[in-house]
Amino acid sequence: MERLLQYVFDGLSFGAIYALLALGLVVVFRGTGHLNFAQGEMAMFCTFIIWQINEWGVPLVFAVLIGMVFGFLLGAGIEATVIRSVAKKSPGGVFVVSIALFLGLNSLASMIWDRSEGYTMKSLFPNKPLDFVRILGAEWRYKYIGVLIVALMLMGLLFLLFLKTKFGLAMRSVASNPESARLVGVPSGLVLAASWGIAASMGALSGALVGGINGQITPSLMFSVFIYASAAATLGGLDSPGGAVIAGLLIGVGEQLAAGFAPGWIGQDLKLSVALISIFVVLLVKPSGLFGSLKVERV
């Protein structure tokens, strides 16, 4: 029982990070109809910015906030200067551009921060050996509790933004019918740029949380996290923010249980397989995702 709870606790914390990044994918997809395959690398690059600012003497909390602002500007700038013009000429070109951004940001980070063994990343939360609380015999480390609380709080704020503000209404209008939104005066270009900015800002926080858990950062920091987040977005439904959150938590718990209870010689390898199998099964059985909406076209 203690072992089961341990994996569930850890899985919820990791799942909250996957959900956060998956929510960014959903925000972009709802606004543009495209998946941002560079989401993970944008998060990684922002994490290095956060690390660098912290190294210059800025407290980590403020470094994270600055990194999130940088992420917003990066995402909004990419959408306004690159994605928008490519989408007008060739919607399929957005896929190519996002892959190019993936490779470009990874190469740029490797060039600037070229230490092969990575860089030590501090945690936002207490991370000493005795920094944990025992619940029903299972140890829940403070850094995992902090990650879960911060991720859930940000997701809650985002849902309030989407559902209770004029900007959220504008986002839903553009996602539902961009042309009609333009006709009634909704600044669709600004909304789309802001959507990319919000997604990148969420990615920056995700990267900081992952770096704090791992204790170090490398240019490959977010690769596996992005796969899990993509699985969560696919499983929950690419147009369902709530579905992405639920699926992210489920995948986080599922991969920890798979790694913990599978035979030792396949445990760690099986963790990534959980995400890949989830994507395959959902696309095969229910392409719209568990909570995604089915689109019906009149012919």
PDB file of C-alpha atoms in Angstrom:
ATOM      1  CA  MET A   1       0.000   0.000   0.000  1.00  0.00           C
ATOM      2  CA  GLU A   2       2.793   2.396   0.905  1.00  0.00           C
ATOM      3  CA  ARG A   3       4.555   1.634  -2.351  1.00  0.00           C
ATOM      4  CA  LEU A   4       1.375   2.230  -4.350  1.00  0.00           C
ATOM      5  CA  LEU A   5       0.759   5.581  -2.654  1.00  0.00           C
ATOM      6  CA  GLN A   6       4.375   6.582  -3.262  1.00  0.00           C
ATOM      7  CA  TYR A   7       4.005   6.056  -7.007  1.00  0.00           C
ATOM      8  CA  VAL A   8       0.633   7.831  -7.056  1.00  0.00           C
ATOM      9  CA  PHE A   9       2.024  10.861  -5.199  1.00  0.00           C
ATOM     10  CA  ASP A  10       5.046  11.111  -7.485  1.00  0.00           C
ATOM     11  CA  GLY A  11       2.877  10.510 -10.549  1.00  0.00           C
ATOM     12  CA  LEU A  12       0.498  13.332  -9.665  1.00  0.00           C
ATOM     13  CA  SER A  13       3.411  15.774  -9.421  1.00  0.00           C
ATOM     14  CA  PHE A  14       4.917  14.728 -12.744  1.00  0.00           C
ATOM     15  CA  GLY A  15       1.444  14.563 -14.263  1.00  0.00           C
ATOM     16  CA  ALA A  16       0.780  18.170 -13.272  1.00  0.00           C
ATOM     17  CA  ILE A  17       3.833  19.217 -15.303  1.00  0.00           C
ATOM     18  CA  TYR A  18       2.666  17.173 -18.285  1.00  0.00           C
ATOM     19  CA  ALA A  19      -0.785  18.723 -17.929  1.00  0.00           C
ATOM     20  CA  LEU A  20       0.692  22.213 -17.849  1.00  0.00           C
ATOM     21  CA  LEU A  21       2.639  21.685 -21.066  1.00  0.00           C
ATOM     22  CA  ALA A  22      -0.312  19.848 -22.660  1.00  0.00           C
ATOM     23  CA  LEU A  23      -2.541  22.791 -21.832  1.00  0.00           C
ATOM     24  CA  GLY A  24      -0.159  24.993 -23.805  1.00  0.00           C
ATOM     25  CA  LEU A  25      -0.493  22.659 -26.788  1.00  0.00           C
ATOM     26  CA  VAL A  26      -4.283  22.833 -26.510  1.00  0.00           C
ATOM     27  CA  VAL A  27      -4.281  26.642 -26.286  1.00  0.00           C
ATOM     28  CA  VAL A  28      -2.306  26.900 -29.533  1.00  0.00           C
ATOM     29  CA  PHE A  29      -4.333  24.196 -31.279  1.00  0.00           C
ATOM     30  CA  ARG A  30      -7.678  25.761 -30.354  1.00  0.00           C
ATOM     31  CA  GLY A  31      -6.573  29.087 -31.766  1.00  0.00           C
ATOM     32  CA  THR A  32      -4.749  27.969 -34.900  1.00  0.00           C
ATOM     33  CA  GLY A  33      -5.636  24.348 -35.598  1.00  0.00           C
ATOM     34  CA  HIS A  34      -1.938  23.455 -35.534  1.00  0.00           C
ATOM     35  CA  LEU A  35       0.256  21.548 -33.093  1.00  0.00           C
ATOM     36  CA  ASN A  36       3.335  23.423 -31.944  1.00  0.00           C
ATOM     37  CA  PHE A  37       6.042  20.770 -32.113  1.00  0.00           C
ATOM     38  CA  ALA A  38       8.553  23.313 -30.797  1.00  0.00           C
ATOM     39  CA  GLN A  39       6.674  23.740 -27.508  1.00  0.00           C
ATOM     40  CA  GLY A  40       9.122  21.581 -25.584  1.00  0.00           C
ATOM     41  CA  GLU A  41      12.217  23.274 -26.985  1.00  0.00           C
ATOM     42  CA  MET A  42      10.764  26.730 -26.331  1.00  0.00           C
ATOM     43  CA  ALA A  43      10.273  25.615 -22.725  1.00  0.00           C
ATOM     44  CA  MET A  44      13.833  24.291 -22.589  1.00  0.00           C
ATOM     45  CA  PHE A  45      15.294  27.521 -23.957  1.00  0.00           C
ATOM     46  CA  CYS A  46      13.305  29.603 -21.456  1.00  0.00           C
ATOM     47  CA  THR A  47      14.561  27.328 -18.672  1.00  0.00           C
ATOM     48  CA  PHE A  48      18.149  28.105 -19.638  1.00  0.00           C
ATOM     49  CA  ILE A  49      17.264  31.813 -19.584  1.00  0.00           C
ATOM     50  CA  ILE A  50      15.874  31.333 -16.064  1.00  0.00           C
ATOM     51  CA  TRP A  51      19.035  29.498 -15.000  1.00  0.00           C
ATOM     52  CA  GLN A  52      21.256  32.217 -16.478  1.00  0.00           C
ATOM     53  CA  ILE A  53      19.344  35.026 -14.767  1.00  0.00           C
ATOM     54  CA  ASN A  54      19.557  33.146 -11.475  1.00  0.00           C
ATOM     55  CA  GLU A  55      23.321  32.705 -11.988  1.00  0.00           C
ATOM     56  CA  TRP A  56      23.599  36.490 -12.340  1.00  0.00           C
ATOM     57  CA  GLY A  57      22.317  36.834  -8.774  1.00  0.00           C
ATOM     58  CA  VAL A  58      18.582  37.278  -9.260  1.00  0.00           C
ATOM     59  CA  PRO A  59      16.521  35.193  -6.785  1.00  0.00           C
ATOM     60  CA  LEU A  60      15.082  32.098  -8.433  1.00  0.00           C
ATOM     61  CA  VAL A  61      11.439  33.106  -7.971  1.00  0.00           C
ATOM     62  CA  PHE A  62      12.008  36.389  -9.799  1.00  0.00           C
ATOM     63  CA  ALA A  63      14.164  34.638 -12.395  1.00  0.00           C
ATOM     64  CA  VAL A  64      11.246  32.299 -13.127  1.00  0.00           C
ATOM     65  CA  LEU A  65       8.843  35.230 -13.482  1.00  0.00           C
ATOM     66  CA  ILE A  66      11.261  36.988 -15.843  1.00  0.00           C
ATOM     67  CA  GLY A  67      11.661  33.740 -17.775  1.00  0.00           C
ATOM     68  CA  MET A  68       7.892  33.440 -18.136  1.00  0.00           C
ATOM     69  CA  VAL A  69       7.702  36.987 -19.487  1.00  0.00           C
ATOM     70  CA  PHE A  70      10.525  36.152 -21.892  1.00  0.00           C
ATOM     71  CA  GLY A  71       8.615  33.032 -22.925  1.00  0.00           C
ATOM     72  CA  PHE A  72       5.480  35.064 -23.598  1.00  0.00           C
ATOM     73  CA  LEU A  73       7.390  37.515 -25.777  1.00  0.00           C
ATOM     74  CA  LEU A  74       9.171  34.656 -27.558  1.00  0.00           C
ATOM     75  CA  GLY A  75       5.953  32.798 -28.320  1.00  0.00           C
ATOM     76  CA  ALA A  76       4.002  35.888 -29.359  1.00  0.00           C
ATOM     77  CA  GLY A  77       6.896  37.117 -31.493  1.00  0.00           C
ATOM     78  CA  ILE A  78       7.254  33.784 -33.291  1.00  0.00           C
ATOM     79  CA  GLU A  79       3.538  33.684 -34.081  1.00  0.00           C
ATOM     80  CA  ALA A  80       3.405  37.284 -35.288  1.00  0.00           C
ATOM     81  CA  THR A  81       6.547  37.217 -37.425  1.00  0.00           C
ATOM     82  CA  VAL A  82       6.779  33.633 -38.686  1.00  0.00           C
ATOM     83  CA  ILE A  83       3.756  31.418 -38.091  1.00  0.00           C
ATOM     84  CA  ARG A  84       1.120  33.888 -39.259  1.00  0.00           C
ATOM     85  CA  SER A  85       2.719  34.596 -42.613  1.00  0.00           C
ATOM     86  CA  VAL A  86       3.452  30.913 -43.262  1.00  0.00           C
ATOM     87  CA  ALA A  87      -0.096  29.863 -42.313  1.00  0.00           C
ATOM     88  CA  LYS A  88      -1.578  32.309 -44.838  1.00  0.00           C
ATOM     89  CA  LYS A  89       0.524  30.911 -47.674  1.00  0.00           C
ATOM     90  CA  SER A  90       0.575  27.229 -46.747  1.00  0.00           C
ATOM     91  CA  PRO A  91      -1.206  25.846 -43.664  1.00  0.00           C
ATOM     92  CA  GLY A  92       0.886  22.689 -43.930  1.00  0.00           C
ATOM     93  CA  GLY A  93       4.007  24.819 -43.762  1.00  0.00           C
ATOM     94  CA  VAL A  94       3.357  25.493 -40.066  1.00  0.00           C
ATOM     95  CA  PHE A  95       4.345  21.895 -39.332  1.00  0.00           C
ATOM     96  CA  VAL A  96       7.658  22.364 -41.152  1.00  0.00           C
ATOM     97  CA  VAL A  97       8.288  25.672 -39.382  1.00  0.00           C
ATOM     98  CA  SER A  98       7.599  24.184 -35.946  1.00  0.00           C
ATOM     99  CA  ILE A  99      10.063  21.359 -36.640  1.00  0.00           C
ATOM    100  CA  ALA A 100      12.608  23.945 -37.807  1.00  0.00           C
ATOM    101  CA  LEU A 101      12.051  25.887 -34.576  1.00  0.00           C
ATOM    102  CA  PHE A 102      12.518  22.663 -32.608  1.00  0.00           C
ATOM    103  CA  LEU A 103      15.885  22.018 -34.233  1.00  0.00           C
ATOM    104  CA  GLY A 104      16.952  25.663 -34.225  1.00  0.00           C
ATOM    105  CA  LEU A 105      16.243  26.315 -30.546  1.00  0.00           C
ATOM    106  CA  ASN A 106      17.930  23.063 -29.537  1.00  0.00           C
ATOM    107  CA  SER A 107      21.016  23.904 -31.581  1.00  0.00           C
ATOM    108  CA  LEU A 108      21.111  27.474 -30.265  1.00  0.00           C
ATOM    109  CA  ALA A 109      20.896  26.303 -26.651  1.00  0.00           C
ATOM    110  CA  SER A 110      23.625  23.722 -27.281  1.00  0.00           C
ATOM    111  CA  MET A 111      25.829  26.424 -28.785  1.00  0.00           C
ATOM    112  CA  ILE A 112      25.345  28.949 -25.970  1.00  0.00           C
ATOM    113  CA  TRP A 113      25.300  26.506 -23.043  1.00  0.00           C
ATOM    114  CA  ASP A 114      27.663  23.828 -24.316  1.00  0.00           C
ATOM    115  CA  ARG A 115      28.553  21.915 -21.148  1.00  0.00           C
ATOM    116  CA  SER A 116      27.853  18.268 -21.974  1.00  0.00           C
ATOM    117  CA  GLU A 117      27.124  17.240 -18.390  1.00  0.00           C
ATOM    118  CA  GLY A 118      24.517  19.977 -17.985  1.00  0.00           C
ATOM    119  CA  TYR A 119      24.082  22.759 -15.441  1.00  0.00           C
ATOM    120  CA  THR A 120      22.913  22.545 -11.847  1.00  0.00           C
ATOM    121  CA  MET A 121      19.368  23.866 -11.466  1.00  0.00           C
ATOM    122  CA  LYS A 122      18.007  24.935  -8.103  1.00  0.00           C
ATOM    123  CA  SER A 123      14.538  23.945  -6.963  1.00  0.00           C
ATOM    124  CA  LEU A 124      11.837  26.458  -6.124  1.00  0.00           C
ATOM    125  CA  PHE A 125      10.949  24.329  -3.108  1.00  0.00           C
ATOM    126  CA  PRO A 126      12.796  22.732  -0.158  1.00  0.00           C
ATOM    127  CA  ASN A 127      14.877  19.859  -1.503  1.00  0.00           C
ATOM    128  CA  LYS A 128      16.972  18.485   1.354  1.00  0.00           C
ATOM    129  CA  PRO A 129      16.946  14.762   2.259  1.00  0.00           C
ATOM    130  CA  LEU A 130      14.548  15.283   5.169  1.00  0.00           C
ATOM    131  CA  ASP A 131      12.229  17.696   3.349  1.00  0.00           C
ATOM    132  CA  PHE A 132       9.187  15.455   3.057  1.00  0.00           C
ATOM    133  CA  VAL A 133       5.893  14.682   4.754  1.00  0.00           C
ATOM    134  CA  ARG A 134       4.825  11.109   5.462  1.00  0.00           C
ATOM    135  CA  ILE A 135       1.250  10.229   4.451  1.00  0.00           C
ATOM    136  CA  LEU A 136       0.001   6.707   5.247  1.00  0.00           C
ATOM    137  CA  GLY A 137       3.586   5.512   5.242  1.00  0.00           C
ATOM    138  CA  ALA A 138       4.514   7.042   1.878  1.00  0.00           C
ATOM    139  CA  GLU A 139       6.989   9.919   1.608  1.00  0.00           C
ATOM    140  CA  TRP A 140       5.784  12.934  -0.360  1.00  0.00           C
ATOM    141  CA  ARG A 141       8.704  15.290  -0.868  1.00  0.00           C
ATOM    142  CA  TYR A 142       8.070  19.014  -0.473  1.00  0.00           C
ATOM    143  CA  LYS A 143       9.413  19.732  -3.950  1.00  0.00           C
ATOM    144  CA  TYR A 144       6.790  17.397  -5.451  1.00  0.00           C
ATOM    145  CA  ILE A 145       4.021  18.939  -3.358  1.00  0.00           C
ATOM    146  CA  GLY A 146       5.152  22.408  -4.425  1.00  0.00           C
ATOM    147  CA  VAL A 147       5.230  21.427  -8.093  1.00  0.00           C
ATOM    148  CA  LEU A 148       1.691  20.047  -7.886  1.00  0.00           C
ATOM    149  CA  ILE A 149       0.317  23.102  -6.073  1.00  0.00           C
ATOM    150  CA  VAL A 150       1.972  25.654  -8.389  1.00  0.00           C
ATOM    151  CA  ALA A 151       0.932  23.785 -11.536  1.00  0.00           C
ATOM    152  CA  LEU A 152      -2.672  23.408 -10.372  1.00  0.00           C
ATOM    153  CA  MET A 153      -2.840  27.071  -9.319  1.00  0.00           C
ATOM    154  CA  LEU A 154      -1.611  28.260 -12.720  1.00  0.00           C
ATOM    155  CA  MET A 155      -4.023  25.948 -14.504  1.00  0.00           C
ATOM    156  CA  GLY A 156      -6.840  27.332 -12.353  1.00  0.00           C
ATOM    157  CA  LEU A 157      -5.881  30.896 -13.275  1.00  0.00           C
ATOM    158  CA  LEU A 158      -5.819  29.941 -16.947  1.00  0.00           C
ATOM    159  CA  PHE A 159      -9.304  28.453 -16.751  1.00  0.00           C
ATOM    160  CA  LEU A 160     -10.533  31.677 -15.151  1.00  0.00           C
ATOM    161  CA  LEU A 161      -8.867  33.603 -17.983  1.00  0.00           C
ATOM    162  CA  PHE A 162     -10.515  31.406 -20.617  1.00  0.00           C
ATOM    163  CA  LEU A 163     -13.996  31.323 -19.096  1.00  0.00           C
ATOM    164  CA  LYS A 164     -14.456  34.572 -17.169  1.00  0.00           C
ATOM    165  CA  THR A 165     -12.721  37.334 -19.139  1.00  0.00           C
ATOM    166  CA  LYS A 166     -13.294  39.187 -22.402  1.00  0.00           C
ATOM    167  CA  PHE A 167      -9.957  37.938 -23.641  1.00  0.00           C
ATOM    168  CA  GLY A 168     -11.071  34.371 -22.988  1.00  0.00           C
ATOM    169  CA  LEU A 169     -14.264  35.044 -24.915  1.00  0.00           C
ATOM    170  CA  ALA A 170     -12.197  36.432 -27.788  1.00  0.00           C
ATOM    171  CA  MET A 171     -10.017  33.309 -27.746  1.00  0.00           C
ATOM    172  CA  ARG A 172     -13.065  31.060 -27.907  1.00  0.00           C
ATOM    173  CA  SER A 173     -14.536  33.147 -30.721  1.00  0.00           C
ATOM    174  CA  VAL A 174     -11.366  32.943 -32.802  1.00  0.00           C
ATOM    175  CA  ALA A 175     -11.075  29.210 -32.120  1.00  0.00           C
ATOM    176  CA  SER A 176     -14.700  28.613 -33.122  1.00  0.00           C
ATOM    177  CA  ASN A 177     -14.874  30.763 -36.256  1.00  0.00           C
ATOM    178  CA  PRO A 178     -11.926  33.060 -37.080  1.00  0.00           C
ATOM    179  CA  GLU A 179     -13.650  34.803 -39.988  1.00  0.00           C
ATOM    180  CA  SER A 180     -16.789  35.631 -38.017  1.00  0.00           C
ATOM    181  CA  ALA A 181     -14.647  36.836 -35.126  1.00  0.00           C
ATOM    182  CA  ARG A 182     -12.833  39.243 -37.436  1.00  0.00           C
ATOM    183  CA  LEU A 183     -16.120  40.552 -38.831  1.00  0.00           C
ATOM    184  CA  VAL A 184     -17.379  41.495 -35.366  1.00  0.00           C
ATOM    185  CA  GLY A 185     -14.149  43.289 -34.515  1.00  0.00           C
ATOM    186  CA  VAL A 186     -12.216  40.691 -32.540  1.00  0.00           C
ATOM    187  CA  PRO A 187      -8.464  41.360 -33.026  1.00  0.00           C
ATOM    188  CA  SER A 188      -7.732  37.804 -34.113  1.00  0.00           C
ATOM    189  CA  GLY A 189      -4.051  38.489 -34.813  1.00  0.00           C
ATOM    190  CA  LEU A 190      -3.515  39.777 -31.287  1.00  0.00           C
ATOM    191  CA  VAL A 191      -5.443  36.852 -29.828  1.00  0.00           C
ATOM    192  CA  LEU A 192      -3.398  34.282 -31.744  1.00  0.00           C
ATOM    193  CA  ALA A 193      -0.107  35.927 -30.772  1.00  0.00           C
ATOM    194  CA  ALA A 194      -1.218  36.005 -27.143  1.00  0.00           C
ATOM    195  CA  SER A 195      -2.195  32.317 -27.341  1.00  0.00           C
ATOM    196  CA  TRP A 196       1.312  31.387 -28.457  1.00  0.00           C
ATOM    197  CA  GLY A 197       2.739  33.668 -25.789  1.00  0.00           C
ATOM    198  CA  ILE A 198       0.665  32.101 -23.018  1.00  0.00           C
ATOM    199  CA  ALA A 199       1.641  28.607 -24.162  1.00  0.00           C
ATOM    200  CA  ALA A 200       5.345  29.511 -24.179  1.00  0.00           C
ATOM    201  CA  SER A 201       5.057  31.164 -20.768  1.00  0.00           C
ATOM    202  CA  MET A 202       3.478  28.005 -19.355  1.00  0.00           C
ATOM    203  CA  GLY A 203       6.288  26.038 -20.946  1.00  0.00           C
ATOM    204  CA  ALA A 204       8.859  28.222 -19.192  1.00  0.00           C
ATOM    205  CA  LEU A 205       7.330  27.401 -15.823  1.00  0.00           C
ATOM    206  CA  SER A 206       7.146  23.710 -16.753  1.00  0.00           C
ATOM    207  CA  GLY A 207      10.835  23.719 -17.606  1.00  0.00           C
ATOM    208  CA  ALA A 208      11.767  25.401 -14.337  1.00  0.00           C
ATOM    209  CA  LEU A 209       9.772  22.801 -12.406  1.00  0.00           C
ATOM    210  CA  VAL A 210      11.332  19.896 -14.314  1.00  0.00           C
ATOM    211  CA  GLY A 211      14.816  21.355 -13.884  1.00  0.00           C
ATOM    212  CA  GLY A 212      14.245  21.741 -10.162  1.00  0.00           C
ATOM    213  CA  ILE A 213      13.141  18.116  -9.835  1.00  0.00           C
ATOM    214  CA  ASN A 214      16.033  16.769 -11.909  1.00  0.00           C
ATOM    215  CA  GLY A 215      18.607  19.035 -10.292  1.00  0.00           C
ATOM    216  CA  GLN A 216      20.227  19.858 -13.624  1.00  0.00           C
ATOM    217  CA  ILE A 217      19.313  21.042 -17.114  1.00  0.00           C
ATOM    218  CA  THR A 218      20.563  20.073 -20.567  1.00  0.00           C
ATOM    219  CA  PRO A 219      19.336  20.889 -24.096  1.00  0.00           C
ATOM    220  CA  SER A 220      17.413  17.588 -24.036  1.00  0.00           C
ATOM    221  CA  LEU A 221      15.612  18.561 -20.802  1.00  0.00           C
ATOM    222  CA  MET A 222      12.072  18.688 -22.215  1.00  0.00           C
ATOM    223  CA  PHE A 223      12.189  16.023 -24.912  1.00  0.00           C
ATOM    224  CA  SER A 224      10.528  13.215 -22.967  1.00  0.00           C
ATOM    225  CA  VAL A 225       8.292  15.695 -21.124  1.00  0.00           C
ATOM    226  CA  PHE A 226       6.997  16.949 -24.479  1.00  0.00           C
ATOM    227  CA  ILE A 227       6.159  13.378 -25.523  1.00  0.00           C
ATOM    228  CA  TYR A 228       4.171  12.870 -22.324  1.00  0.00           C
ATOM    229  CA  ALA A 229       2.448  16.237 -22.799  1.00  0.00           C
ATOM    230  CA  SER A 230       1.586  15.383 -26.409  1.00  0.00           C
ATOM    231  CA  ALA A 231       0.112  12.097 -25.210  1.00  0.00           C
ATOM    232  CA  ALA A 232      -1.938  13.985 -22.615  1.00  0.00           C
ATOM    233  CA  ALA A 233      -3.228  16.490 -25.176  1.00  0.00           C
ATOM    234  CA  THR A 234      -4.105  13.659 -27.574  1.00  0.00           C
ATOM    235  CA  LEU A 235      -5.713  11.511 -24.893  1.00  0.00           C
ATOM    236  CA  GLY A 236      -7.761  14.355 -23.431  1.00  0.00           C
ATOM    237  CA  GLY A 237      -8.653  15.962 -26.762  1.00  0.00           C
ATOM    238  CA  LEU A 238      -6.711  18.641 -28.589  1.00  0.00           C
ATOM    239  CA  ASP A 239      -9.574  21.114 -28.175  1.00  0.00           C
ATOM    240  CA  SER A 240     -10.324  20.261 -24.535  1.00  0.00           C
ATOM    241  CA  PRO A 241      -8.313  22.125 -21.857  1.00  0.00           C
ATOM    242  CA  GLY A 242      -9.960  20.147 -19.077  1.00  0.00           C
ATOM    243  CA  GLY A 243      -9.287  16.904 -20.894  1.00  0.00           C
ATOM    244  CA  ALA A 244      -5.598  17.768 -21.229  1.00  0.00           C
ATOM    245  CA  VAL A 245      -5.322  18.350 -17.481  1.00  0.00           C
ATOM    246  CA  ILE A 246      -7.089  15.105 -16.549  1.00  0.00           C
ATOM    247  CA  ALA A 247      -5.099  13.111 -19.104  1.00  0.00           C
ATOM    248  CA  GLY A 248      -1.813  14.648 -17.957  1.00  0.00           C
ATOM    249  CA  LEU A 249      -2.446  13.566 -14.374  1.00  0.00           C
ATOM    250  CA  LEU A 250      -3.495  10.078 -15.511  1.00  0.00           C
ATOM    251  CA  ILE A 251      -0.390   9.642 -17.658  1.00  0.00           C
ATOM    252  CA  GLY A 252       1.839  10.871 -14.841  1.00  0.00           C
ATOM    253  CA  VAL A 253       0.413   8.302 -12.444  1.00  0.00           C
ATOM    254  CA  GLY A 254       0.365   5.611 -15.134  1.00  0.00           C
ATOM    255  CA  GLU A 255       4.021   5.968 -16.081  1.00  0.00           C
ATOM    256  CA  GLN A 256       5.124   5.902 -12.434  1.00  0.00           C
ATOM    257  CA  LEU A 257       3.064   2.774 -11.774  1.00  0.00           C
ATOM    258  CA  ALA A 258       4.401   1.143 -14.938  1.00  0.00           C
ATOM    259  CA  ALA A 259       7.992   1.873 -13.951  1.00  0.00           C
ATOM    260  CA  GLY A 260       7.447   0.807 -10.355  1.00  0.00           C
ATOM    261  CA  PHE A 261       5.548  -2.437 -10.756  1.00  0.00           C
ATOM    262  CA  ALA A 262       6.981  -3.730 -14.033  1.00  0.00           C
ATOM    263  CA  PRO A 263       9.940  -6.158 -13.834  1.00  0.00           C
ATOM    264  CA  GLY A 264      13.187  -4.330 -13.064  1.00  0.00           C
ATOM    265  CA  TRP A 265      14.793  -5.058 -16.424  1.00  0.00           C
ATOM    266  CA  ILE A 266      12.022  -3.210 -18.340  1.00  0.00           C
ATOM    267  CA  GLY A 267      10.694  -0.690 -15.792  1.00  0.00           C
ATOM    268  CA  GLN A 268      12.469   2.485 -16.874  1.00  0.00           C
ATOM    269  CA  ASP A 269      12.121   1.679 -20.569  1.00  0.00           C
ATOM    270  CA  LEU A 270       8.396   1.104 -20.124  1.00  0.00           C
ATOM    271  CA  LYS A 271       7.796   4.607 -18.753  1.00  0.00           C
ATOM    272  CA  LEU A 272       8.073   6.292 -22.140  1.00  0.00           C
ATOM    273  CA  SER A 273       6.118   3.494 -23.776  1.00  0.00           C
ATOM    274  CA  VAL A 274       3.068   4.383 -21.672  1.00  0.00           C
ATOM    275  CA  ALA A 275       2.852   7.750 -23.433  1.00  0.00           C
ATOM    276  CA  LEU A 276       3.492   6.358 -26.911  1.00  0.00           C
ATOM    277  CA  ILE A 277       0.970   3.543 -26.487  1.00  0.00           C
ATOM    278  CA  SER A 278      -1.597   6.061 -25.205  1.00  0.00           C
ATOM    279  CA  ILE A 279      -1.205   8.186 -28.333  1.00  0.00           C
ATOM    280  CA  PHE A 280      -1.519   5.146 -30.613  1.00  0.00           C
ATOM    281  CA  VAL A 281      -4.584   3.667 -28.908  1.00  0.00           C
ATOM    282  CA  VAL A 282      -6.484   6.953 -28.681  1.00  0.00           C
ATOM    283  CA  LEU A 283      -5.817   7.887 -32.299  1.00  0.00           C
ATOM    284  CA  LEU A 284      -6.958   4.418 -33.325  1.00  0.00           C
ATOM    285  CA  VAL A 285     -10.129   4.226 -31.225  1.00  0.00           C
ATOM    286  CA  LYS A 286     -11.210   7.852 -30.703  1.00  0.00           C
ATOM    287  CA  PRO A 287      -9.234  10.350 -32.806  1.00  0.00           C
ATOM    288  CA  SER A 288     -10.921  13.333 -31.140  1.00  0.00           C
ATOM    289  CA  GLY A 289      -9.679  12.244 -27.703  1.00  0.00           C
ATOM    290  CA  LEU A 290     -11.628  11.217 -24.624  1.00  0.00           C
ATOM    291  CA  PHE A 291     -13.009  14.714 -24.029  1.00  0.00           C
ATOM    292  CA  GLY A 292     -12.538  16.280 -27.471  1.00  0.00           C
ATOM    293  CA  SER A 293     -15.484  17.467 -29.536  1.00  0.00           C
ATOM    294  CA  LEU A 294     -16.467  15.730 -32.730  1.00  0.00           C
ATOM    295  CA  LYS A 295     -16.700  17.995 -35.757  1.00  0.00           C
ATOM    296  CA  VAL A 296     -19.712  17.406 -37.974  1.00  0.00           C
ATOM    297  CA  GLU A 297     -19.723  18.863 -41.464  1.00  0.00           C
ATOM    298  CA  ARG A 298     -22.900  19.314 -43.480  1.00  0.00           C
ATOM    299  CA  VAL A 299     -22.672  17.973 -47.035  1.00  0.00           C
TER     300      VAL A 299
END
